[in-house]
Amino acid sequence: MQNVLQYLPQLLGAAFKYTIPIAVISFVIGIVIALITALIRISNKRGVMLVVKAIFRFYVWIFRTTPLLVQLFIVYFGLPYLKIAGIAPDGIKLVPFTAGILTFSLNTGAYCSETIRAAIIAIPKGQWEAASTLGMTRRQALQRIILPQALRTSVPPLANSFISLVKDTSLAASITIIELFEVSQQIAAANFQPLLMYSLVALIYAVFCTVLTFIQGYLEKITSRYTIA
Amino acid sequence: MLKLTNINKTFGDHHALKDINVTFNEHATTVILGPSGSGKSTLLRSLNFLEQPESGLYDFDGTILDLNKPVADKDIFRIRRETEMVFQNYNLFPHLTIVKNITEGPVQVLKQNKATATEKAHELLAKVGLAGNENKFPSQLSGGQAQRVAIARSLAMDPKYILLDEPTSALDPELELEVLKVLVEIAKEKRSMIIVTHNMAFAQKIADKIIFVENGEILFDGSKETFFHSDNQRINDFISAMTFTDI
């Protein structure tokens, strides 16, 4: 046991250098993508907007119906072969970190957009009507009345997505990112203690995710102040 | 003056409003009566475009809108600023305090400054008998209190017309009475109110004019004296079904 714990600093180093930054950055970008996607998909505008909506629907469909690992492979190993004359004649080559962030952001964005869209749709019609009768525009109603309420119901499922994302970053090992899981694999290969090494790394993920559930609890509390009668 | 000419509204196969012609006067309280599903709520909601009729003319204080064509957003927003709807289920904003529920429209839509709007909100809350509840959330109020906040919220917009869609149908008789008292006080100020209600005693007390709607048509449009002493069999049947006279 003693000799496994000596690797802890090395593992945590990888976690703080890659695992956590990839998860946090991807989640922040993913939420922005999700919000934009959700708002476009609930839009009731016609004309060009119908084409835009179709594009975003396609985006959500493709990321929800294909494995994350395959998505990572396409972005990192596949895109270098996508040669676009004038824009990327030599293919799109991304460093592993960027490829990881891009894929995780888009993947999380697709899932979270459905969460946010569902939360918006679930707000009673009467809230829209009350905002309308005050003379608010659709945008004002969304910003002031609908989204603040939708946000509250979104917190638990969004926290779920974040927790999944933290664990999914272990897949980044497959595109040569030296993150937490990759480091544990390297150590296990050298010290022949796979059971202890992988158990230790599992424990580290569990600790991180547990901290996140506490943050979720706090967020739920502050966003639902108004329901405490 | 609000005037509807040959208004039609359908929901799928259901013809909710059939060639409606009606005028709502300013500084008067008009009560719309009728059985459930008669089209009275649809008629009221059409007045501020929560429902959009397919055909007819809408004369809003001299601005005549042709409902056969798409109505411009700016016309809809203007009309909504001058007509406020009070809903059966209050529809208060649950994430905002009581005072913010009331100032939201004036600050966001009318661009009033916050301090002025807040001061006015306090006055209005006192007027509806809820002073001291400014910082509560809607979930902390009874139904009667919530509806009085909704009335204060509509008054804060200083609308020309207040539209009330069965404002007390979700309340028990005791809470209903506290809301009705507030409405009777507002009616005395000679504001323009249009109320859909099932409460006949309240209608008799507050109405300057009564409109009786059935099957999407207006069967009666006149004074309450005439309505409550009508010789029309259908109206008499309705009145006796709604009151205890036959029991």
Tab-separated table of C-alpha atoms in Angstrom:
chain	number	residue	atom	x	y	z
A	1	MET	CA	0.000	0.000	0.000
A	2	GLN	CA	2.803	2.299	1.015
A	3	ASN	CA	4.477	2.013	-2.340
A	4	VAL	CA	1.260	2.798	-4.210
A	5	LEU	CA	0.611	5.968	-2.263
A	6	GLN	CA	4.015	7.291	-3.286
A	7	TYR	CA	2.528	7.777	-6.775
A	8	LEU	CA	-0.239	10.015	-5.458
A	9	PRO	CA	1.577	13.315	-6.142
A	10	GLN	CA	2.255	12.208	-9.718
A	11	LEU	CA	-1.390	11.232	-10.230
A	12	LEU	CA	-2.737	14.438	-8.711
A	13	GLY	CA	-0.300	16.412	-10.823
A	14	ALA	CA	-1.821	14.907	-13.967
A	15	ALA	CA	-5.309	15.496	-12.616
A	16	PHE	CA	-4.684	19.185	-11.966
A	17	LYS	CA	-2.771	19.689	-15.170
A	18	TYR	CA	-5.179	17.947	-17.552
A	19	THR	CA	-8.223	16.196	-16.095
A	20	ILE	CA	-9.669	19.136	-14.201
A	21	PRO	CA	-8.814	21.861	-16.744
A	22	ILE	CA	-10.223	19.781	-19.620
A	23	ALA	CA	-13.414	19.063	-17.686
A	24	VAL	CA	-13.947	22.647	-16.508
A	25	ILE	CA	-13.092	24.368	-19.798
A	26	SER	CA	-15.161	21.877	-21.826
A	27	PHE	CA	-18.108	22.243	-19.490
A	28	VAL	CA	-18.099	26.031	-19.611
A	29	ILE	CA	-17.892	26.047	-23.417
A	30	GLY	CA	-20.416	23.190	-23.547
A	31	ILE	CA	-22.951	25.144	-21.483
A	32	VAL	CA	-22.640	28.152	-23.779
A	33	ILE	CA	-23.149	25.898	-26.812
A	34	ALA	CA	-26.058	24.194	-25.040
A	35	LEU	CA	-27.808	27.450	-24.225
A	36	ILE	CA	-27.453	28.764	-27.776
A	37	THR	CA	-28.622	25.430	-29.209
A	38	ALA	CA	-31.622	25.259	-26.870
A	39	LEU	CA	-32.685	28.839	-27.659
A	40	ILE	CA	-32.407	28.254	-31.392
A	41	ARG	CA	-34.360	25.022	-31.177
A	42	ILE	CA	-37.269	26.600	-29.256
A	43	SER	CA	-37.362	29.631	-31.544
A	44	ASN	CA	-40.685	30.126	-33.305
A	45	LYS	CA	-39.221	32.194	-36.123
A	46	ARG	CA	-39.612	30.981	-39.679
A	47	GLY	CA	-37.666	31.445	-42.904
A	48	VAL	CA	-33.864	31.108	-42.630
A	49	MET	CA	-34.298	30.127	-38.999
A	50	LEU	CA	-35.825	26.816	-40.100
A	51	VAL	CA	-32.531	25.930	-41.822
A	52	VAL	CA	-30.507	27.012	-38.771
A	53	LYS	CA	-32.775	24.916	-36.557
A	54	ALA	CA	-32.264	21.886	-38.796
A	55	ILE	CA	-28.477	22.322	-38.591
A	56	PHE	CA	-28.556	22.441	-34.792
A	57	ARG	CA	-30.933	19.491	-34.631
A	58	PHE	CA	-28.454	17.547	-36.776
A	59	TYR	CA	-25.588	18.544	-34.472
A	60	VAL	CA	-27.421	17.297	-31.380
A	61	TRP	CA	-28.418	14.105	-33.173
A	62	ILE	CA	-24.910	13.217	-34.340
A	63	PHE	CA	-23.266	13.796	-30.951
A	64	ARG	CA	-25.913	11.897	-29.051
A	65	THR	CA	-25.941	8.884	-31.338
A	66	THR	CA	-22.200	8.212	-31.690
A	67	PRO	CA	-19.702	7.066	-29.024
A	68	LEU	CA	-17.589	9.767	-27.403
A	69	LEU	CA	-14.444	7.716	-27.971
A	70	VAL	CA	-15.171	7.547	-31.702
A	71	GLN	CA	-15.780	11.311	-31.740
A	72	LEU	CA	-12.372	11.860	-30.132
A	73	PHE	CA	-10.730	9.624	-32.734
A	74	ILE	CA	-12.402	11.414	-35.625
A	75	VAL	CA	-11.381	14.856	-34.353
A	76	TYR	CA	-7.802	13.946	-33.429
A	77	PHE	CA	-6.830	11.184	-35.849
A	78	GLY	CA	-9.376	11.807	-38.614
A	79	LEU	CA	-9.480	15.546	-39.200
A	80	PRO	CA	-5.822	15.752	-40.344
A	81	TYR	CA	-7.055	13.906	-43.454
A	82	LEU	CA	-9.824	16.444	-44.088
A	83	LYS	CA	-8.178	18.632	-46.693
A	84	ILE	CA	-10.179	21.700	-47.641
A	85	ALA	CA	-8.718	23.709	-50.511
A	86	GLY	CA	-8.131	27.315	-49.517
A	87	ILE	CA	-8.941	26.826	-45.832
A	88	ALA	CA	-6.990	23.799	-44.674
A	89	PRO	CA	-5.078	22.381	-47.639
A	90	ASP	CA	-2.931	20.190	-45.358
A	91	GLY	CA	-5.829	18.874	-43.289
A	92	ILE	CA	-7.033	20.022	-39.861
A	93	LYS	CA	-4.319	19.162	-37.343
A	94	LEU	CA	-5.159	19.847	-33.713
A	95	VAL	CA	-2.893	19.370	-30.710
A	96	PRO	CA	-4.328	16.690	-28.380
A	97	PHE	CA	-5.432	19.199	-25.733
A	98	THR	CA	-7.398	21.288	-28.255
A	99	ALA	CA	-8.897	18.221	-29.906
A	100	GLY	CA	-9.992	17.000	-26.478
A	101	ILE	CA	-11.556	20.305	-25.443
A	102	LEU	CA	-13.335	20.627	-28.808
A	103	THR	CA	-14.819	17.145	-28.669
A	104	PHE	CA	-15.805	17.233	-25.008
A	105	SER	CA	-17.374	20.696	-25.413
A	106	LEU	CA	-19.455	19.671	-28.409
A	107	ASN	CA	-20.494	16.412	-26.785
A	108	THR	CA	-21.506	18.056	-23.515
A	109	GLY	CA	-23.197	20.882	-25.436
A	110	ALA	CA	-25.405	18.404	-27.283
A	111	TYR	CA	-26.579	16.663	-24.118
A	112	CYS	CA	-26.967	19.815	-22.039
A	113	SER	CA	-28.920	21.558	-24.809
A	114	GLU	CA	-31.600	18.915	-24.386
A	115	THR	CA	-31.594	19.472	-20.624
A	116	ILE	CA	-32.004	23.221	-21.005
A	117	ARG	CA	-34.554	22.900	-23.795
A	118	ALA	CA	-36.644	20.542	-21.677
A	119	ALA	CA	-36.437	22.895	-18.697
A	120	ILE	CA	-37.613	25.833	-20.813
A	121	ILE	CA	-40.479	23.851	-22.321
A	122	ALA	CA	-41.527	22.725	-18.832
A	123	ILE	CA	-42.154	26.294	-17.645
A	124	PRO	CA	-45.951	26.728	-17.546
A	125	LYS	CA	-47.501	28.622	-20.451
A	126	GLY	CA	-49.019	31.028	-17.935
A	127	GLN	CA	-45.561	32.453	-17.214
A	128	TRP	CA	-45.123	33.373	-20.874
A	129	GLU	CA	-48.623	34.823	-20.923
A	130	ALA	CA	-48.051	36.883	-17.784
A	131	ALA	CA	-44.848	38.275	-19.304
A	132	SER	CA	-46.634	38.957	-22.604
A	133	THR	CA	-49.515	40.770	-20.995
A	134	LEU	CA	-47.022	43.118	-19.324
A	135	GLY	CA	-45.860	43.951	-22.838
A	136	MET	CA	-42.555	42.102	-22.693
A	137	THR	CA	-40.943	40.958	-25.911
A	138	ARG	CA	-40.152	37.274	-26.297
A	139	ARG	CA	-36.521	38.027	-25.530
A	140	GLN	CA	-37.371	39.956	-22.348
A	141	ALA	CA	-39.700	37.170	-21.241
A	142	LEU	CA	-36.951	34.604	-21.785
A	143	GLN	CA	-34.255	36.603	-20.022
A	144	ARG	CA	-36.256	37.877	-17.101
A	145	ILE	CA	-38.919	35.263	-16.492
A	146	ILE	CA	-38.369	31.932	-18.224
A	147	LEU	CA	-34.611	31.256	-18.100
A	148	PRO	CA	-34.135	32.074	-14.399
A	149	GLN	CA	-36.799	29.496	-13.596
A	150	ALA	CA	-35.544	26.975	-16.154
A	151	LEU	CA	-32.044	27.308	-14.723
A	152	ARG	CA	-33.235	26.082	-11.386
A	153	THR	CA	-34.750	22.892	-12.752
A	154	SER	CA	-31.651	22.394	-14.916
A	155	VAL	CA	-29.171	22.310	-12.046
A	156	PRO	CA	-29.447	18.616	-11.093
A	157	PRO	CA	-29.294	17.228	-14.658
A	158	LEU	CA	-26.523	19.673	-15.637
A	159	ALA	CA	-24.529	18.609	-12.592
A	160	ASN	CA	-25.058	15.041	-13.776
A	161	SER	CA	-23.573	15.942	-17.143
A	162	PHE	CA	-20.596	17.612	-15.482
A	163	ILE	CA	-19.917	14.573	-13.325
A	164	SER	CA	-20.086	12.332	-16.409
A	165	LEU	CA	-17.730	14.677	-18.203
A	166	VAL	CA	-15.127	14.523	-15.429
A	167	LYS	CA	-15.067	10.746	-15.717
A	168	ASP	CA	-15.215	10.801	-19.527
A	169	THR	CA	-12.011	12.839	-19.663
A	170	SER	CA	-10.267	9.507	-18.971
A	171	LEU	CA	-10.935	8.773	-22.660
A	172	ALA	CA	-8.520	11.577	-23.501
A	173	ALA	CA	-5.768	9.075	-22.718
A	174	SER	CA	-6.565	7.516	-26.075
A	175	ILE	CA	-5.629	10.693	-27.935
A	176	THR	CA	-2.244	10.886	-26.193
A	177	ILE	CA	-3.159	13.330	-23.438
A	178	ILE	CA	-1.154	12.501	-20.312
A	179	GLU	CA	-4.117	12.916	-17.971
A	180	LEU	CA	-4.892	11.137	-14.713
A	181	PHE	CA	-5.862	7.750	-16.137
A	182	GLU	CA	-3.029	7.688	-18.674
A	183	VAL	CA	-0.493	8.318	-15.892
A	184	SER	CA	-1.962	5.507	-13.809
A	185	GLN	CA	-1.669	3.156	-16.779
A	186	GLN	CA	1.982	4.074	-17.244
A	187	ILE	CA	2.736	3.504	-13.571
A	188	ALA	CA	0.829	0.216	-13.484
A	189	ALA	CA	2.784	-1.017	-16.471
A	190	ALA	CA	6.006	-0.311	-14.615
A	191	ASN	CA	5.211	-1.487	-11.069
A	192	PHE	CA	2.950	-4.453	-11.924
A	193	GLN	CA	0.287	-3.349	-9.443
A	194	PRO	CA	-2.727	-2.765	-11.726
A	195	LEU	CA	-5.338	-3.558	-9.083
A	196	LEU	CA	-3.987	-1.064	-6.590
A	197	MET	CA	-3.129	1.583	-9.181
A	198	TYR	CA	-6.515	1.527	-10.897
A	199	SER	CA	-8.331	1.379	-7.571
A	200	LEU	CA	-6.400	4.419	-6.440
A	201	VAL	CA	-7.260	6.303	-9.621
A	202	ALA	CA	-10.921	5.293	-9.267
A	203	LEU	CA	-10.851	6.716	-5.759
A	204	ILE	CA	-9.440	10.007	-7.023
A	205	TYR	CA	-12.279	10.309	-9.590
A	206	ALA	CA	-14.773	9.465	-6.843
A	207	VAL	CA	-13.392	12.192	-4.588
A	208	PHE	CA	-13.557	14.799	-7.358
A	209	CYS	CA	-17.124	13.846	-8.261
A	210	THR	CA	-18.188	13.850	-4.642
A	211	VAL	CA	-16.967	17.416	-4.318
A	212	LEU	CA	-19.102	18.217	-7.352
A	213	THR	CA	-22.211	16.748	-5.757
A	214	PHE	CA	-21.647	19.075	-2.798
A	215	ILE	CA	-21.383	22.024	-5.167
A	216	GLN	CA	-24.582	20.816	-6.842
A	217	GLY	CA	-26.345	20.746	-3.485
A	218	TYR	CA	-25.235	24.298	-2.802
A	219	LEU	CA	-26.358	25.512	-6.224
A	220	GLU	CA	-29.729	23.839	-5.804
A	221	LYS	CA	-30.133	25.601	-2.507
A	222	ILE	CA	-29.329	29.087	-3.757
A	223	THR	CA	-31.336	28.745	-6.959
A	224	SER	CA	-34.434	27.484	-5.182
A	225	ARG	CA	-34.565	30.031	-2.355
A	226	TYR	CA	-37.933	31.213	-3.598
A	227	THR	CA	-39.646	27.848	-3.202
A	228	ILE	CA	-38.989	27.665	0.524
A	229	ALA	CA	-42.274	28.756	1.997
B	1	MET	CA	-63.202	52.221	-26.371
B	2	LEU	CA	-62.581	48.670	-27.546
B	3	LYS	CA	-64.738	47.555	-30.408
B	4	LEU	CA	-64.764	44.154	-32.067
B	5	THR	CA	-66.474	43.749	-35.432
B	6	ASN	CA	-67.278	40.349	-36.953
B	7	ILE	CA	-64.611	38.526	-34.940
B	8	ASN	CA	-64.074	34.829	-35.645
B	9	LYS	CA	-61.791	32.425	-33.846
B	10	THR	CA	-61.500	28.689	-34.316
B	11	PHE	CA	-59.501	26.012	-32.534
B	12	GLY	CA	-59.294	23.175	-35.061
B	13	ASP	CA	-62.917	22.198	-35.732
B	14	HIS	CA	-64.231	24.174	-32.824
B	15	HIS	CA	-65.686	27.559	-33.765
B	16	ALA	CA	-65.005	29.417	-30.514
B	17	LEU	CA	-66.128	32.891	-31.542
B	18	LYS	CA	-68.743	33.357	-34.252
B	19	ASP	CA	-68.998	36.770	-35.870
B	20	ILE	CA	-68.768	38.595	-32.581
B	21	ASN	CA	-69.710	42.282	-32.520
B	22	VAL	CA	-69.223	44.011	-29.224
B	23	THR	CA	-68.091	47.296	-27.715
B	24	PHE	CA	-66.377	47.746	-24.365
B	25	ASN	CA	-66.696	51.239	-22.977
B	26	GLU	CA	-64.070	53.134	-21.078
B	27	HIS	CA	-64.538	53.939	-17.396
B	28	ALA	CA	-67.076	51.170	-17.070
B	29	THR	CA	-67.049	47.641	-15.733
B	30	THR	CA	-68.223	45.032	-18.184
B	31	VAL	CA	-68.933	41.528	-16.946
B	32	ILE	CA	-68.873	38.613	-19.369
B	33	LEU	CA	-71.057	35.700	-18.302
B	34	GLY	CA	-71.729	32.355	-19.893
B	35	PRO	CA	-71.428	28.615	-19.365
B	36	SER	CA	-68.052	26.877	-19.448
B	37	GLY	CA	-66.691	26.507	-22.952
B	38	SER	CA	-68.961	29.246	-24.286
B	39	GLY	CA	-66.041	31.307	-25.608
B	40	LYS	CA	-66.041	34.031	-22.957
B	41	SER	CA	-62.390	33.516	-21.984
B	42	THR	CA	-61.390	33.363	-25.647
B	43	LEU	CA	-63.215	36.647	-26.201
B	44	LEU	CA	-61.368	38.250	-23.285
B	45	ARG	CA	-57.982	36.837	-24.307
B	46	SER	CA	-58.472	38.082	-27.851
B	47	LEU	CA	-58.565	41.614	-26.499
B	48	ASN	CA	-54.854	41.556	-25.706
B	49	PHE	CA	-53.811	39.036	-28.326
B	50	LEU	CA	-53.183	36.078	-26.065
B	51	GLU	CA	-55.473	34.550	-28.658
B	52	GLN	CA	-55.438	35.889	-32.164
B	53	PRO	CA	-58.766	35.769	-34.009
B	54	GLU	CA	-58.605	34.781	-37.675
B	55	SER	CA	-60.913	37.453	-38.965
B	56	GLY	CA	-62.660	40.652	-38.025
B	57	LEU	CA	-61.757	44.185	-37.069
B	58	TYR	CA	-60.379	45.325	-33.734
B	59	ASP	CA	-60.823	48.992	-32.985
B	60	PHE	CA	-58.529	49.906	-30.111
B	61	ASP	CA	-59.189	53.506	-29.116
B	62	GLY	CA	-59.433	54.497	-32.760
B	63	THR	CA	-56.598	52.351	-34.085
B	64	ILE	CA	-58.349	49.882	-36.338
B	65	LEU	CA	-56.589	46.554	-36.859
B	66	ASP	CA	-57.659	44.188	-39.594
B	67	LEU	CA	-57.341	40.731	-38.069
B	68	ASN	CA	-57.601	39.036	-41.466
B	69	LYS	CA	-53.983	40.088	-41.960
B	70	PRO	CA	-51.023	39.423	-39.661
B	71	VAL	CA	-50.978	42.084	-36.956
B	72	ALA	CA	-47.696	43.993	-36.588
B	73	ASP	CA	-45.722	43.290	-33.402
B	74	LYS	CA	-45.635	46.969	-32.530
B	75	ASP	CA	-49.445	47.116	-32.515
B	76	ILE	CA	-49.628	44.032	-30.319
B	77	PHE	CA	-47.057	45.444	-27.864
B	78	ARG	CA	-48.856	48.765	-27.713
B	79	ILE	CA	-52.181	47.114	-26.992
B	80	ARG	CA	-50.642	44.847	-24.382
B	81	ARG	CA	-49.105	47.800	-22.589
B	82	GLU	CA	-52.556	49.348	-22.292
B	83	THR	CA	-54.469	46.179	-21.434
B	84	GLU	CA	-53.461	44.020	-18.505
B	85	MET	CA	-54.706	40.500	-17.982
B	86	VAL	CA	-55.338	39.068	-14.522
B	87	PHE	CA	-55.392	35.276	-14.748
B	88	GLN	CA	-57.405	32.638	-12.942
B	89	ASN	CA	-54.176	31.023	-11.710
B	90	TYR	CA	-52.510	34.376	-10.898
B	91	ASN	CA	-49.357	33.494	-12.868
B	92	LEU	CA	-47.129	35.422	-10.502
B	93	PHE	CA	-43.423	35.055	-11.208
B	94	PRO	CA	-42.322	32.511	-8.572
B	95	HIS	CA	-38.645	33.473	-8.664
B	96	LEU	CA	-39.269	37.146	-7.876
B	97	THR	CA	-40.317	38.744	-4.612
B	98	ILE	CA	-43.768	40.295	-4.393
B	99	VAL	CA	-42.450	43.815	-4.900
B	100	LYS	CA	-40.349	42.703	-7.888
B	101	ASN	CA	-43.347	40.946	-9.394
B	102	ILE	CA	-45.036	44.337	-9.403
B	103	THR	CA	-42.070	46.437	-10.584
B	104	GLU	CA	-40.947	44.031	-13.331
B	105	GLY	CA	-43.320	45.428	-15.975
B	106	PRO	CA	-42.884	49.124	-15.147
B	107	VAL	CA	-39.073	48.824	-15.013
B	108	GLN	CA	-38.495	46.482	-17.961
B	109	VAL	CA	-41.282	47.560	-20.278
B	110	LEU	CA	-42.185	51.126	-19.330
B	111	LYS	CA	-38.544	51.922	-18.440
B	112	GLN	CA	-39.514	53.579	-15.181
B	113	ASN	CA	-36.675	54.008	-12.733
B	114	LYS	CA	-36.498	51.394	-10.035
B	115	ALA	CA	-37.042	53.693	-7.070
B	116	THR	CA	-40.207	55.218	-8.520
B	117	ALA	CA	-41.568	51.819	-9.489
B	118	THR	CA	-40.807	50.400	-6.045
B	119	GLU	CA	-42.510	53.293	-4.307
B	120	LYS	CA	-45.583	52.813	-6.491
B	121	ALA	CA	-45.507	49.069	-5.785
B	122	HIS	CA	-45.620	49.727	-2.048
B	123	GLU	CA	-48.631	52.009	-2.527
B	124	LEU	CA	-50.413	49.405	-4.629
B	125	LEU	CA	-49.719	46.645	-2.113
B	126	ALA	CA	-51.216	48.816	0.601
B	127	LYS	CA	-54.199	49.437	-1.624
B	128	VAL	CA	-54.878	45.700	-2.040
B	129	GLY	CA	-54.360	45.162	1.681
B	130	LEU	CA	-50.952	43.511	1.512
B	131	ALA	CA	-48.577	46.092	2.933
B	132	GLY	CA	-45.689	44.382	4.709
B	133	ASN	CA	-45.492	41.449	2.284
B	134	GLU	CA	-43.077	43.173	-0.109
B	135	ASN	CA	-40.181	40.779	0.320
B	136	LYS	CA	-42.060	37.519	0.423
B	137	PHE	CA	-42.097	35.129	-2.486
B	138	PRO	CA	-45.363	34.087	-4.187
B	139	SER	CA	-45.099	30.592	-2.689
B	140	GLN	CA	-45.552	32.152	0.741
B	141	LEU	CA	-48.937	33.673	-0.093
B	142	SER	CA	-52.469	32.299	0.060
B	143	GLY	CA	-54.420	32.170	-3.194
B	144	GLY	CA	-56.386	35.280	-2.293
B	145	GLN	CA	-53.201	37.180	-1.486
B	146	ALA	CA	-51.553	35.971	-4.689
B	147	GLN	CA	-54.485	37.173	-6.763
B	148	ARG	CA	-54.415	40.570	-5.055
B	149	VAL	CA	-50.704	40.820	-5.911
B	150	ALA	CA	-51.603	39.962	-9.507
B	151	ILE	CA	-54.158	42.775	-9.467
B	152	ALA	CA	-51.537	45.159	-8.060
B	153	ARG	CA	-49.136	43.997	-10.770
B	154	SER	CA	-51.654	44.879	-13.445
B	155	LEU	CA	-52.452	48.265	-11.863
B	156	ALA	CA	-48.724	49.094	-11.766
B	157	MET	CA	-48.732	49.220	-15.566
B	158	ASP	CA	-51.437	51.879	-15.320
B	159	PRO	CA	-53.377	50.218	-18.119
B	160	LYS	CA	-56.416	51.687	-19.799
B	161	TYR	CA	-58.198	48.365	-19.531
B	162	ILE	CA	-57.888	45.628	-16.947
B	163	LEU	CA	-58.997	42.223	-18.158
B	164	LEU	CA	-59.809	39.635	-15.519
B	165	ASP	CA	-60.236	36.002	-16.520
B	166	GLU	CA	-62.221	34.225	-13.797
B	167	PRO	CA	-60.087	35.905	-11.138
B	168	THR	CA	-61.656	34.079	-8.210
B	169	SER	CA	-62.484	30.664	-9.652
B	170	ALA	CA	-59.509	29.027	-7.947
B	171	LEU	CA	-60.342	30.460	-4.521
B	172	ASP	CA	-62.511	29.299	-1.658
B	173	PRO	CA	-65.404	31.630	-0.720
B	174	GLU	CA	-63.547	33.415	2.073
B	175	LEU	CA	-60.491	34.202	-0.055
B	176	GLU	CA	-62.758	35.008	-2.983
B	177	LEU	CA	-64.434	37.718	-0.963
B	178	GLU	CA	-61.159	39.494	-0.155
B	179	VAL	CA	-60.346	39.647	-3.856
B	180	LEU	CA	-63.854	40.756	-4.840
B	181	LYS	CA	-63.743	43.598	-2.304
B	182	VAL	CA	-60.555	44.893	-3.909
B	183	LEU	CA	-62.173	44.717	-7.342
B	184	VAL	CA	-65.269	46.561	-6.144
B	185	GLU	CA	-62.993	49.331	-4.829
B	186	ILE	CA	-61.181	49.533	-8.164
B	187	ALA	CA	-64.503	49.628	-10.025
B	188	LYS	CA	-65.481	52.678	-7.970
B	189	GLU	CA	-62.481	54.515	-9.408
B	190	LYS	CA	-64.158	54.225	-12.785
B	191	ARG	CA	-61.335	52.322	-14.341
B	192	SER	CA	-62.175	50.257	-17.377
B	193	MET	CA	-62.530	46.645	-16.365
B	194	ILE	CA	-63.691	43.626	-18.297
B	195	ILE	CA	-64.326	40.616	-16.082
B	196	VAL	CA	-65.170	37.025	-16.894
B	197	THR	CA	-66.767	35.452	-13.851
B	198	HIS	CA	-69.134	32.735	-12.646
B	199	ASN	CA	-70.066	34.648	-9.520
B	200	MET	CA	-73.536	36.048	-10.212
B	201	ALA	CA	-73.807	38.066	-7.002
B	202	PHE	CA	-70.503	39.741	-7.791
B	203	ALA	CA	-71.592	40.393	-11.388
B	204	GLN	CA	-74.797	41.966	-10.163
B	205	LYS	CA	-72.913	44.212	-7.765
B	206	ILE	CA	-70.046	45.363	-9.953
B	207	ALA	CA	-71.295	45.385	-13.550
B	208	ASP	CA	-72.170	48.480	-15.498
B	209	LYS	CA	-72.896	46.235	-18.420
B	210	ILE	CA	-73.343	42.507	-18.918
B	211	ILE	CA	-72.492	40.397	-21.911
B	212	PHE	CA	-73.836	36.858	-22.037
B	213	VAL	CA	-71.973	34.464	-24.294
B	214	GLU	CA	-73.030	31.006	-25.348
B	215	ASN	CA	-71.661	28.721	-28.080
B	216	GLY	CA	-69.376	31.456	-29.332
B	217	GLU	CA	-72.204	33.940	-29.794
B	218	ILE	CA	-73.356	36.927	-27.807
B	219	LEU	CA	-76.905	36.285	-26.625
B	220	PHE	CA	-77.192	39.402	-24.501
B	221	ASP	CA	-75.433	42.750	-24.366
B	222	GLY	CA	-76.954	45.349	-22.115
B	223	SER	CA	-77.500	46.673	-18.623
B	224	LYS	CA	-77.459	44.383	-15.601
B	225	GLU	CA	-81.012	45.465	-14.698
B	226	THR	CA	-82.279	44.166	-18.010
B	227	PHE	CA	-80.171	41.006	-17.733
B	228	PHE	CA	-81.289	40.006	-14.269
B	229	HIS	CA	-84.945	40.707	-15.120
B	230	SER	CA	-84.832	39.267	-18.595
B	231	ASP	CA	-87.766	37.486	-20.190
B	232	ASN	CA	-85.371	35.424	-22.315
B	233	GLN	CA	-85.828	31.792	-21.289
B	234	ARG	CA	-82.173	30.813	-21.859
B	235	ILE	CA	-80.884	33.678	-19.740
B	236	ASN	CA	-83.322	32.869	-16.955
B	237	ASP	CA	-82.327	29.222	-17.056
B	238	PHE	CA	-78.673	30.238	-16.793
B	239	ILE	CA	-79.290	32.607	-13.899
B	240	SER	CA	-81.293	30.077	-11.955
B	241	ALA	CA	-78.727	27.350	-12.639
B	242	MET	CA	-76.016	29.624	-11.253
B	243	THR	CA	-77.888	30.734	-8.138
B	244	PHE	CA	-79.854	29.125	-5.381
B	245	THR	CA	-83.263	30.389	-6.463
B	246	ASP	CA	-84.569	26.922	-7.339
B	247	ILE	CA	-83.263	25.077	-4.306
